Coordinates of C-alpha atoms in Angstrom, one line a residue:
Chain P
M150 CA 114.9 93.0 141.8
I151 CA 118.4 93.3 143.2
T152 CA 118.9 95.7 146.0
M153 CA 122.0 97.4 147.3
Q154 CA 121.4 95.7 150.6
E155 CA 121.8 92.3 149.1
L156 CA 125.0 93.3 147.3
E157 CA 126.3 94.8 150.5
S158 CA 125.5 91.6 152.3
G159 CA 127.8 89.8 149.9
K160 CA 125.2 88.1 147.8
T161 CA 126.1 87.5 144.2
L162 CA 123.9 88.1 141.2
A163 CA 123.7 84.3 140.7
E164 CA 122.3 83.9 144.2
V165 CA 119.8 86.7 143.7
Q166 CA 118.7 85.5 140.3
G167 CA 118.6 81.8 141.3
M168 CA 121.4 80.8 139.0
T169 CA 122.7 77.4 139.9
E170 CA 126.2 76.0 139.6
E171 CA 125.2 73.6 136.8
L172 CA 124.0 76.5 134.7
G173 CA 127.1 78.4 135.4
R174 CA 129.3 75.5 134.3
T175 CA 127.2 75.0 131.2
L176 CA 127.7 78.6 130.3
A177 CA 131.4 78.3 130.8
R178 CA 131.5 75.2 128.6
V179 CA 129.6 77.0 125.8
A180 CA 132.1 79.9 126.1
G181 CA 134.9 77.3 125.9
E182 CA 133.5 76.0 122.7
E183 CA 133.4 79.6 121.4
L184 CA 137.0 80.0 122.4
V185 CA 138.1 76.9 120.6
A186 CA 136.2 78.0 117.5
G187 CA 138.0 81.3 117.6
R188 CA 134.9 83.5 118.3
L189 CA 136.7 85.4 121.0
E190 CA 134.1 88.2 121.3
A191 CA 131.3 85.9 121.9
A192 CA 133.3 83.9 124.4
R193 CA 134.5 87.1 126.1
E194 CA 130.9 88.4 126.5
M195 CA 129.7 85.2 128.0
L196 CA 132.6 84.8 130.4
E197 CA 132.5 88.4 131.5
G198 CA 128.8 88.0 132.3
L199 CA 129.5 84.8 134.1
A200 CA 132.3 86.4 136.1
V201 CA 130.1 89.3 137.1
T202 CA 127.2 87.0 137.9
N203 CA 129.4 85.0 140.3
P204 CA 132.8 86.5 141.0
H205 CA 133.6 83.6 143.2
D206 CA 133.8 81.1 140.3
P207 CA 137.4 80.4 139.3
A208 CA 136.4 78.7 136.0
A209 CA 135.0 82.0 134.6
W210 CA 138.1 83.9 135.5
T211 CA 140.4 81.2 134.2
M212 CA 138.7 81.0 130.8
L213 CA 138.4 84.8 130.7
A214 CA 142.1 85.0 131.2
C215 CA 142.6 82.6 128.2
V216 CA 140.3 84.8 126.1
E217 CA 142.0 88.0 127.0
R218 CA 145.4 86.5 126.3
R219 CA 144.2 85.4 122.9
R220 CA 142.9 88.9 122.3
G221 CA 146.2 90.4 123.2
K222 CA 145.0 92.1 126.4
I223 CA 147.8 91.0 128.6
L224 CA 147.0 93.1 131.6
A225 CA 143.4 92.0 131.6
A226 CA 144.5 88.5 131.2
R227 CA 146.9 88.9 134.1
V228 CA 144.1 90.3 136.3
C229 CA 141.8 87.5 135.4
A230 CA 144.4 84.8 136.0
E231 CA 145.4 86.2 139.3
T232 CA 141.8 86.4 140.4
A233 CA 141.3 82.8 139.5
Y234 CA 144.5 81.8 141.2
R235 CA 143.4 83.6 144.4
L236 CA 140.0 81.9 144.3
S237 CA 141.5 78.4 143.6
P238 CA 145.2 78.3 144.2
D239 CA 145.5 74.5 144.1
D240 CA 143.7 73.9 140.8
A241 CA 146.0 72.6 138.1
Q242 CA 144.3 74.2 135.2
V243 CA 144.1 77.6 136.9
R244 CA 147.8 77.4 137.7
L245 CA 148.6 76.4 134.1
V246 CA 146.6 79.3 132.6
R247 CA 148.2 81.7 135.0
A248 CA 151.6 80.4 134.0
E249 CA 150.8 80.9 130.4
V250 CA 149.8 84.4 131.1
L251 CA 152.9 85.0 133.1
L252 CA 154.9 83.8 130.1
C253 CA 153.6 86.8 128.2
T254 CA 155.5 89.1 130.5
P255 CA 159.3 88.8 130.1
D256 CA 159.9 89.6 133.7
E257 CA 157.6 86.9 134.9
R258 CA 159.0 84.1 132.9
P259 CA 161.1 82.6 135.7
R260 CA 158.0 82.4 137.8
A261 CA 156.1 80.9 135.0
A262 CA 158.8 78.3 134.4
A263 CA 158.8 77.4 138.1
E264 CA 155.1 77.0 138.0
L265 CA 155.2 74.9 134.9
A266 CA 157.9 72.7 136.5
E267 CA 155.6 72.1 139.4
L268 CA 152.8 71.3 137.0
R269 CA 154.7 68.5 135.4
S270 CA 153.4 66.2 138.1
A271 CA 149.9 67.3 137.6
P272 CA 147.4 64.8 136.2
G273 CA 146.2 64.6 132.7
E274 CA 146.7 67.0 129.9
V275 CA 147.8 69.8 132.2
A276 CA 151.0 68.0 132.9
A277 CA 151.5 67.3 129.2
R278 CA 150.9 71.0 128.4
A279 CA 153.3 72.1 131.1
Q280 CA 155.9 69.7 129.8
A281 CA 155.5 71.0 126.3
L282 CA 155.9 74.6 127.4
L283 CA 158.9 73.8 129.4
T284 CA 160.4 72.0 126.4
A285 CA 159.7 75.0 124.3
L286 CA 161.4 77.1 126.9
G287 CA 164.4 74.9 126.6
E288 CA 164.1 73.4 130.1
Chain L
M267 CA 165.9 77.5 120.5
A268 CA 162.5 78.9 119.7
I269 CA 162.4 80.9 122.9
A270 CA 164.5 83.4 121.2
T271 CA 161.5 84.3 119.1
I272 CA 159.6 85.5 122.1
S273 CA 159.8 89.2 122.3
G274 CA 157.0 90.1 124.6
D275 CA 154.5 90.1 121.8
T276 CA 151.4 88.2 122.5
G277 CA 151.2 86.7 119.1
S278 CA 154.7 85.4 119.4
V279 CA 153.9 83.8 122.7
H280 CA 150.8 82.3 121.3
N281 CA 152.8 80.9 118.4
L282 CA 155.3 79.5 120.8
L283 CA 152.6 77.9 123.0
E284 CA 150.8 76.4 120.0
D285 CA 154.0 75.1 118.5
A286 CA 154.9 73.6 121.9
D287 CA 151.6 71.9 121.9
L288 CA 152.3 70.5 118.5
A289 CA 155.7 69.4 119.6
R290 CA 154.1 67.6 122.5
T291 CA 151.7 65.8 120.3
G292 CA 154.2 65.1 117.6
R293 CA 152.0 66.5 114.8
S294 CA 153.3 68.6 112.0
D295 CA 151.9 70.4 109.1
T296 CA 154.3 70.4 106.2
S297 CA 152.1 72.4 103.9
R298 CA 152.5 75.5 106.0
T299 CA 155.4 77.8 106.3
G300 CA 156.5 80.3 108.8
L301 CA 158.6 80.5 111.9
A302 CA 159.6 77.1 113.1
L303 CA 160.0 75.4 116.3
V304 CA 162.0 72.2 116.4
T305 CA 162.2 70.9 119.8
G306 CA 165.6 69.9 121.0
K307 CA 167.3 71.3 118.0
P308 CA 168.7 74.7 117.4
L309 CA 166.9 77.0 115.0
R310 CA 168.7 77.0 111.7
P311 CA 168.2 79.0 108.6
A312 CA 166.4 77.8 105.6
P313 CA 168.5 76.0 102.9
Q314 CA 169.7 78.3 100.3
G315 CA 169.6 75.7 97.6
A316 CA 166.6 74.7 95.7
A317 CA 164.7 71.8 97.0
G318 CA 165.1 68.4 95.4
Q319 CA 168.7 68.9 94.4
G320 CA 170.1 65.9 96.3
D321 CA 169.8 67.4 99.7
P322 CA 167.8 65.0 101.9
L323 CA 166.6 67.8 104.0
A324 CA 165.3 69.7 101.0
S325 CA 162.5 67.1 100.4
A326 CA 161.0 67.7 103.8
P327 CA 160.7 71.0 105.5
F328 CA 162.8 71.3 108.6
Y329 CA 160.3 73.3 110.5
R330 CA 156.8 72.8 111.7
A331 CA 154.1 75.1 110.5
M332 CA 152.4 77.5 112.8
P333 CA 149.1 76.1 113.8
T334 CA 145.9 78.0 113.2
A335 CA 143.7 76.3 115.8
I336 CA 144.1 76.4 119.5
A337 CA 145.4 73.2 120.8
F338 CA 144.7 73.7 124.4
A339 CA 141.7 75.3 126.2
P340 CA 140.9 75.0 129.8
R341 CA 137.9 72.7 130.5
P342 CA 135.6 74.4 133.0
E343 CA 134.2 71.1 134.2
A344 CA 137.8 70.2 135.3
I345 CA 138.3 73.4 137.2
A346 CA 137.5 73.4 140.9
P347 CA 133.9 74.5 141.6
A348 CA 133.1 77.8 143.1
V349 CA 133.1 77.8 146.9
R350 CA 130.1 80.0 147.0
G351 CA 128.1 82.5 144.9
Y352 CA 125.7 80.2 143.1
A353 CA 122.1 79.6 144.0
L354 CA 121.4 76.2 145.5
S355 CA 119.9 73.7 143.2
V356 CA 116.4 72.3 143.7
S357 CA 117.6 69.1 145.3
A358 CA 120.1 70.9 147.6
R359 CA 117.4 73.4 148.4
S360 CA 114.7 70.8 149.2
S361 CA 116.7 68.8 151.6
P362 CA 117.5 71.5 154.2
S363 CA 114.0 72.9 154.0
S364 CA 112.5 69.5 154.4
A365 CA 114.8 68.9 157.4
A366 CA 113.8 72.3 158.7
Q367 CA 110.1 71.5 158.2
A368 CA 110.6 68.2 160.0
S369 CA 112.3 69.9 162.9
G370 CA 109.7 72.6 162.9
A371 CA 107.0 70.0 162.9
T372 CA 108.6 68.2 165.8
S373 CA 109.1 71.3 167.8
K374 CA 105.5 72.4 166.9
T375 CA 104.3 69.1 168.2
A376 CA 106.4 69.3 171.2
T377 CA 105.2 72.8 172.0
S378 CA 101.6 72.2 171.1
K379 CA 101.4 69.6 173.8
S380 CA 102.5 72.1 176.4
T381 CA 100.9 75.3 175.3
G382 CA 98.0 74.4 172.9
K383 CA 96.3 77.1 170.9
T384 CA 98.8 79.9 171.6
T385 CA 101.6 78.1 169.9
V386 CA 99.6 77.5 166.8
S387 CA 98.6 81.1 166.5
T388 CA 102.1 82.2 167.1
S389 CA 103.5 79.9 164.4
S390 CA 100.9 80.9 161.9
T391 CA 101.6 84.6 162.5
A392 CA 105.3 84.0 162.1
R393 CA 104.6 82.1 158.9
E394 CA 102.5 84.9 157.6
L395 CA 105.3 87.4 158.2
A396 CA 108.1 85.1 157.1
F397 CA 108.7 87.3 154.0
L398 CA 110.1 90.0 156.3
D399 CA 113.2 87.9 156.8
D400 CA 113.6 87.1 153.1
K401 CA 116.8 88.7 151.8
H402 CA 115.6 88.5 148.2
L403 CA 112.9 91.0 148.8
S404 CA 113.5 94.8 148.9
I405 CA 111.9 97.0 151.4
E406 CA 109.3 98.1 148.9
D407 CA 108.4 94.5 148.2
K408 CA 108.1 93.7 151.8
L409 CA 106.0 96.8 152.4
F410 CA 103.7 95.8 149.5
Q411 CA 103.4 92.3 150.7
F412 CA 102.7 93.5 154.2
M413 CA 100.0 95.7 152.8
V414 CA 98.5 92.9 150.8
L415 CA 98.5 90.7 153.9
M416 CA 96.9 93.3 156.1
T417 CA 94.3 94.0 153.5
K418 CA 93.4 90.3 153.3
K419 CA 93.2 90.1 157.0
N420 CA 91.0 93.2 157.2
D421 CA 88.8 91.9 154.5
Q422 CA 88.3 88.7 156.3
E423 CA 87.7 90.5 159.5
L424 CA 85.1 92.6 157.7
I425 CA 83.4 89.6 156.2
N426 CA 83.3 87.9 159.6
A427 CA 81.8 91.0 161.2
M428 CA 79.2 91.2 158.5
K429 CA 78.4 87.5 159.0
E430 CA 78.2 88.1 162.7
Y431 CA 75.9 91.0 162.1
E432 CA 73.7 88.9 159.9
G433 CA 73.5 86.2 162.5
K434 CA 72.7 88.6 165.3
K435 CA 70.0 90.2 163.2
T436 CA 68.4 86.9 162.4
A437 CA 68.5 85.8 166.0
A438 CA 67.0 89.1 167.1
G439 CA 64.2 88.8 164.5
K440 CA 63.5 85.3 165.7
A441 CA 63.5 86.4 169.3
S442 CA 61.1 89.3 168.6
S443 CA 58.7 87.1 166.7
G444 CA 58.9 84.5 169.4
D445 CA 58.0 87.2 172.0
K446 CA 55.1 88.3 169.9
A447 CA 53.9 84.7 169.5
S448 CA 54.2 83.9 173.1
S449 CA 52.4 87.1 174.2
G450 CA 49.7 86.2 171.7
D451 CA 49.4 82.7 173.0
K452 CA 49.2 83.8 176.6
A453 CA 46.4 86.2 175.9
S454 CA 47.6 88.3 178.7
S455 CA 45.6 91.4 177.8
P456 CA 41.9 91.6 176.9
S457 CA 42.6 93.5 173.8
Q458 CA 45.0 90.8 172.7
A459 CA 43.0 88.0 174.0
K460 CA 40.1 88.8 171.7
P461 CA 42.1 88.4 168.5
A462 CA 43.7 85.3 169.8
S463 CA 40.2 83.9 170.4
Q464 CA 39.0 84.9 167.0
P465 CA 40.5 82.1 165.0
K466 CA 38.8 79.7 167.3
Q467 CA 35.5 81.3 166.7
E468 CA 36.1 81.5 163.0
S469 CA 37.2 78.0 162.7
S470 CA 34.6 76.6 164.9
G471 CA 31.9 76.7 162.2
G472 CA 31.8 74.3 159.4
G473 CA 29.5 73.8 156.5
L474 CA 26.6 76.0 155.7
F475 CA 25.7 76.9 159.2
G476 CA 29.3 77.6 160.0
F477 CA 29.5 79.9 157.1
L478 CA 26.3 81.7 158.1
G479 CA 27.6 82.0 161.6
D480 CA 30.8 83.4 160.4
A481 CA 29.0 85.9 158.2
L482 CA 26.7 87.0 161.0
G483 CA 29.5 87.2 163.4
G484 CA 31.4 89.4 160.9
I485 CA 28.4 91.7 160.5
G486 CA 28.0 91.8 164.3
K487 CA 31.6 92.7 164.7
T488 CA 31.3 95.4 162.2
L489 CA 28.2 96.8 163.9
I490 CA 29.8 96.6 167.3
G491 CA 32.9 98.3 166.0
G492 CA 30.8 101.1 164.4
A493 CA 28.8 101.5 167.6
E494 CA 32.0 101.7 169.6
S495 CA 33.5 104.3 167.5
L496 CA 30.2 106.2 167.4
M497 CA 29.8 106.1 171.1
K498 CA 33.4 107.1 171.5
D499 CA 32.8 110.2 169.4
L500 CA 29.4 111.1 170.6
G501 CA 29.4 109.7 174.1
G502 CA 31.1 112.7 175.7
P503 CA 28.7 115.3 174.4
L504 CA 25.7 113.2 175.0
L505 CA 26.6 112.5 178.6
A506 CA 27.4 116.1 179.1
G507 CA 24.1 117.1 177.7
A508 CA 22.3 114.6 179.9
A509 CA 24.1 115.8 183.0
T510 CA 23.1 119.4 182.2
A511 CA 19.5 118.3 181.5
V512 CA 19.4 116.4 184.8
G513 CA 20.5 119.6 186.6
L514 CA 24.1 118.8 187.2
P515 CA 25.9 121.2 184.8
F516 CA 29.1 121.2 186.9
L517 CA 29.5 117.5 185.9
A518 CA 29.3 118.4 182.2
P519 CA 33.1 118.8 181.6
V520 CA 33.9 115.5 183.4
A521 CA 31.1 113.8 181.4
L522 CA 32.3 115.3 178.2
Q523 CA 35.8 114.0 178.9
M524 CA 34.9 110.6 180.1
G525 CA 31.8 110.0 178.1
G526 CA 33.5 108.7 175.0
S527 CA 35.6 106.0 176.6
L528 CA 32.9 105.1 179.0
G529 CA 30.4 104.6 176.2
A530 CA 32.8 102.6 174.1
G531 CA 33.5 100.5 177.2
I532 CA 29.9 99.9 177.8
I533 CA 29.4 98.9 174.1
G534 CA 32.4 96.6 174.3
A535 CA 31.2 95.0 177.5
V536 CA 27.8 94.4 176.0
A537 CA 29.3 93.0 172.9
S538 CA 31.5 90.7 174.9
S539 CA 28.6 89.5 177.0
V540 CA 26.7 88.8 173.8
G541 CA 29.7 87.0 172.3
L542 CA 30.7 89.5 169.6
G543 CA 33.6 91.1 171.4
Q544 CA 35.9 93.0 169.2
G545 CA 39.3 94.2 170.3
S546 CA 40.3 97.1 168.3
A547 CA 43.8 98.1 168.3
S548 CA 42.7 101.6 168.6
D549 CA 41.2 101.0 171.9
G550 CA 44.6 100.8 173.5
G551 CA 45.6 100.1 177.0
S552 CA 43.3 102.9 178.3
V553 CA 40.2 101.2 177.0
S554 CA 41.3 97.8 178.4
K555 CA 42.0 99.5 181.7
G556 CA 38.8 101.3 181.6
T557 CA 36.9 98.1 180.8
S558 CA 38.7 96.0 183.3
S559 CA 35.7 96.2 185.7
A560 CA 33.4 95.2 182.8
S561 CA 35.7 92.3 182.0
K562 CA 35.4 91.2 185.6
S563 CA 31.7 91.4 185.5
T564 CA 31.4 89.5 182.2
G565 CA 33.7 86.7 183.4
L566 CA 35.3 86.3 180.0
A567 CA 38.7 86.9 181.3
S568 CA 37.9 86.9 185.0
S569 CA 40.4 84.3 185.8
K570 CA 43.3 86.5 184.8
S571 CA 41.9 89.9 185.0
G572 CA 44.1 91.7 187.5
S573 CA 47.2 89.8 187.3
S574 CA 47.0 89.4 183.5
A575 CA 46.8 93.2 183.2
K576 CA 50.0 93.5 185.1
S577 CA 51.7 90.8 183.2
S578 CA 50.5 92.3 180.0
T579 CA 52.1 95.6 180.9
S580 CA 55.3 93.8 182.0
S581 CA 55.5 91.7 178.8
A582 CA 54.9 94.8 176.7
A583 CA 57.6 96.5 178.6
K584 CA 59.9 93.6 178.0
S585 CA 59.1 93.4 174.3
S586 CA 59.7 97.1 173.9
A587 CA 62.9 96.7 175.9
S588 CA 64.0 93.8 173.7
A589 CA 63.2 95.8 170.6
T590 CA 65.3 98.6 171.9
D591 CA 68.1 96.2 172.6
A592 CA 67.9 94.8 169.1
E593 CA 68.0 98.3 167.7
F594 CA 71.0 99.1 169.9
D595 CA 72.8 96.0 168.8
E596 CA 72.2 96.9 165.2
K597 CA 73.7 100.2 165.7
L598 CA 76.6 98.7 167.5
E599 CA 77.2 96.3 164.7
M600 CA 77.0 99.1 162.2
F601 CA 79.6 101.0 164.2
K602 CA 81.8 97.9 164.3
L603 CA 81.6 97.6 160.5
Q604 CA 82.3 101.2 160.1
R605 CA 85.3 101.0 162.4
L606 CA 86.7 98.1 160.5
V607 CA 86.3 99.9 157.1
E608 CA 87.9 103.0 158.6
K609 CA 90.8 100.9 160.0
Q610 CA 91.4 99.3 156.6
G611 CA 91.4 102.7 155.0
A612 CA 93.8 104.1 157.5
M613 CA 96.2 101.2 157.2
F614 CA 96.0 101.4 153.4
A615 CA 96.6 105.2 153.5
A616 CA 99.5 104.8 155.9
L617 CA 101.3 102.2 153.9
T618 CA 100.8 103.9 150.5
N619 CA 102.0 107.1 152.1
A620 CA 105.1 105.4 153.2
M621 CA 105.7 103.9 149.8
K622 CA 105.1 107.2 148.2
S623 CA 107.5 108.9 150.5
M624 CA 110.1 106.3 149.7
H625 CA 109.5 106.7 146.0
D626 CA 109.8 110.5 146.3
T627 CA 113.0 110.2 148.2
K628 CA 114.5 108.1 145.5
M629 CA 113.3 110.4 142.8
T630 CA 114.8 113.3 144.6
T631 CA 118.1 111.5 144.8
V632 CA 118.0 110.7 141.1
Q633 CA 117.1 114.3 140.2
N634 CA 120.0 115.6 142.4
I635 CA 122.3 113.3 140.6
R636 CA 121.1 114.6 137.3

């Protein structure tokens, strides 16, 4: 049973329920598969549950931002992306997803372009994706 | 440039992003139509002429089709792990606890050398109530576990008290039987000496003559017993009548009072002298006291006559005192058991009352919210 005292003390549901990080990552991976398959509602439910269970996990917020952007909920996607960025500001994937979300807002496109320019030096497919986006932006 | 197609709409952005991904990978889908993105080239309108009329561009579409599947999705395993918020895994959980256990063991060993039993009891108590520091448990759970623990301890205490009571009772029974046996062996009083000597008489005979002797002895004892009781009943009036007949009527009341016991004593003395002495329990201490002079004269118990009478009274007093002590101990143990049961009931009532009050408080809160 979860008490208010535990929540006040800063304990997450994952800690109270004994949910390990491996389990959380597995859930996020399954949600990612749902996202790739286009089942956005299923992915959203799983990722929202994961984000509530452990609000300190940037992966849940990042993927939730992707899902919300795909669903057309730009504000929700922005909130999720900013939360993930606050939790893990140095992670390349988090920055890439945040930049993609920023691209959805016309006023934020310069910031998104700057972020993508920085991500060109990132390793792996993040850099390729950033480069592709910058190319699409004409930069 | 395709950026011109972005108008703030999410779908357009999505299309842009997917097309950018396709441009990165160099893939194209010529079977699809739609808004095109050609990287590095300006967007141009579709050819007006029909395809296949000599225009080399007409054979192949100049745009790339809009993809239908997402080309990029974040991989959670590549994202930085959460700084905190997840429960520790079993392996991570076991190592600190084992280290803590090891340190606790060392500290326990170190302290046990210095303080001994006190340390052990303190650590066990702390281990019993360790759940009070558990942050996973609510106050109700802690209260319930505390109640369970206290109930267990009280039950064990009650069982120990009952075992102690049983042990004391057994020891008291053995002690009282030992006192009786020792008093019987010592033959401290004439009345008890006679029964103690009876088995010797009974077992002395063997064979036909022994059986006849036993039978005759039994008959004699019966006769002596009857004579004693008869003399006890009729001795007083007979002696009073004799005193009146002799011409001493003022001695009649004294004779009436003393005649019974005196006659029984005479009969007993005669029987003892003959060898058929019978100590009846009904004679009591008064008879033995009354016949002490006769015992002296017969010489049966002459060696211990005076002193044995005193010792008999003292041993009797002791046995009665020990019996009283045993009875008192029994009552005390019963009181102890009763107190333990009452203590358990009081503890149980207090904790359940506390839990009920907490529950009522919460229910009141819920009803107020409604």
